[in-house]
Amino acid sequence: MVKKNSELKKIIIDCDPGHDDAIALLLAIKADNLEILGVTTVAGNSELHNTTRNARKILDYAGYPDIDVYSGCDRPMQRELFRLTGAIIHGEDGLGGPMLPPPVTPVKAEHAVDYLIRTLRDTEDRIILIVTGPMTNIAAAMEKAPDIKDNIDKIIVMGGAIFEPGNITSAAEFNIYVDPEAAKIVFGSGCELFLVSLDVTMKAMFFEEDIETLRNQGHKISVVVASLLDFFAETHVKHFGFKACPIHDALCVGILIEENLIEFKKTFVDVALHDPLTVGETVADLWGITGNMANCHIAMRVDREKFVRMICEHMKK
Ligand code: RIB
Ligand code: CA
């Protein structure tokens, strides 16, 4: 059953499963202090019908049919969906590797953007948004209903690269690159924003021995996560040349479980939109030359061992 309790942090996860999104969902399910109000999906790692089906598939497999999934935007706000690398990293259907049973629970009929607006307007508690794909749904909801920002407690985004190179171009990280206009809207929203960027996700990777630890735990969820990571490691070695898994998105959930998992620093960040060489780059005003107010907590350091322990412990609960 879904956890409900006034003490729990109320979250909505907006995602594009995707292997690391799927593990982020499983971590949030297993976390003792989080209540997942709903899951919204967006086109990113794969087409929307795949990311939606994959979210439903992983929730049903984990035994959580009562966590609702709402399908959202099938393309970025102003651009075509970038299709070059999603399938290379995540497989043709966005969740390559283990053959999970097809989902049985229907996806909700309400559009994810309308669900976000309705839920943020109706809630008494402020809600944490965890965004692990392109920010299209979140930006669209903010544009359609600016008042919802008042009920957003914080937005935790997997995206960007401040000191690290990008992973889709040398300047840009995938989620921001796919929909930079949406990212610019969210960065300019005034909401409290935590940017879990490649600067930390690439320093908290799972290696083969960590995957074996998960597999040897024997628990149904632990074993399927190991199998997802087997696939993820293979595509990473082929595309990036290293056999390891940056479980990027799960770190966004991890900081709600252990707030000192990542060390942040507040600064002003903006998104490059126009030059083909830099579009999607997240640029931090580290020397304060813009005079702009800080709008984002950027990730400076991560405790990899703590993250590996967290994933292993939660995947056998
Ligand atoms: O750059 C990594 C991000 O892009 C992750 O969220 C991954 O799932 C992909 O969406
Ligand atoms: Ca993702």
Tab-separated table of N, CA and C and ligand atoms in Angstrom, residues 16 18-21 44-45 90 132-134 158 167 173-175 198 232 248-249, ligand 1:
chain	number	residue	atom	x	y	z
A	16	ASP	N	11.357	10.266	-17.032
A	16	ASP	CA	11.367	9.711	-18.400
A	16	ASP	C	12.051	8.339	-18.397
A	18	GLY	N	13.628	4.965	-18.932
A	18	GLY	CA	14.945	5.272	-18.377
A	18	GLY	C	15.261	4.471	-17.103
A	19	HIS	N	16.509	3.868	-17.210
A	19	HIS	CA	16.988	2.984	-16.155
A	19	HIS	C	17.158	3.716	-14.829
A	20	ASP	N	17.801	4.865	-14.876
A	20	ASP	CA	18.038	5.562	-13.603
A	20	ASP	C	16.776	6.182	-13.036
A	21	ASP	N	15.839	6.574	-13.935
A	21	ASP	CA	14.526	7.024	-13.460
A	21	ASP	C	13.807	5.887	-12.728
A	44	GLY	N	11.718	11.878	-23.350
A	44	GLY	CA	13.124	12.226	-23.089
A	44	GLY	C	14.033	11.082	-23.501
A	45	ASN	N	14.246	10.154	-22.575
A	45	ASN	CA	15.092	8.987	-22.881
A	45	ASN	C	14.491	8.161	-24.007
A	90	HIS	N	19.421	3.586	-23.260
A	90	HIS	CA	18.339	2.945	-22.500
A	90	HIS	C	17.618	1.848	-23.279
A	132	THR	N	13.291	14.296	-13.161
A	132	THR	CA	14.456	13.510	-13.598
A	132	THR	C	14.505	13.326	-15.119
A	133	GLY	N	13.764	14.141	-15.807
A	133	GLY	CA	13.807	14.149	-17.272
A	133	GLY	C	13.807	15.601	-17.739
A	134	PRO	N	13.619	15.829	-19.025
A	134	PRO	CA	13.457	17.208	-19.496
A	134	PRO	C	12.314	17.895	-18.749
A	158	MET	N	17.373	16.551	-11.690
A	158	MET	CA	18.575	15.911	-12.223
A	158	MET	C	18.846	16.606	-13.546
A	167	ASN	N	27.121	15.571	-21.206
A	167	ASN	CA	27.137	14.168	-21.670
A	167	ASN	C	26.411	13.988	-23.002
A	173	GLU	N	24.193	18.847	-20.593
A	173	GLU	CA	23.704	17.555	-20.078
A	173	GLU	C	22.377	17.261	-20.774
A	174	PHE	N	22.050	15.993	-20.905
A	174	PHE	CA	20.922	15.533	-21.738
A	174	PHE	C	19.592	16.201	-21.384
A	175	ASN	N	19.167	16.163	-20.142
A	175	ASN	CA	17.829	16.660	-19.775
A	175	ASN	C	17.662	18.134	-20.133
A	198	LEU	N	25.668	16.557	-13.334
A	198	LEU	CA	26.691	15.546	-13.623
A	198	LEU	C	27.896	15.704	-12.705
A	232	PHE	N	22.606	-1.195	-18.379
A	232	PHE	CA	23.076	0.210	-18.348
A	232	PHE	C	24.606	0.260	-18.449
A	248	HIS	N	22.059	8.546	-12.146
A	248	HIS	CA	21.845	9.992	-12.016
A	248	HIS	C	20.586	10.320	-11.174
A	249	ASP	N	19.445	9.833	-11.642
A	249	ASP	CA	18.152	10.295	-11.104
A	249	ASP	C	17.926	9.882	-9.658
B	1	RIB	O1	21.945	13.118	-18.275
B	1	RIB	C1	21.333	12.122	-17.496
B	1	RIB	C2	19.846	12.290	-17.488
B	1	RIB	O2	19.336	12.107	-18.796
B	1	RIB	C3	19.137	11.229	-16.631
B	1	RIB	O3	17.960	11.776	-16.126
B	1	RIB	C4	18.827	10.146	-17.618
B	1	RIB	O4	17.702	9.365	-17.229
B	1	RIB	C5	18.500	10.955	-18.825
B	1	RIB	O5	17.151	11.362	-18.716
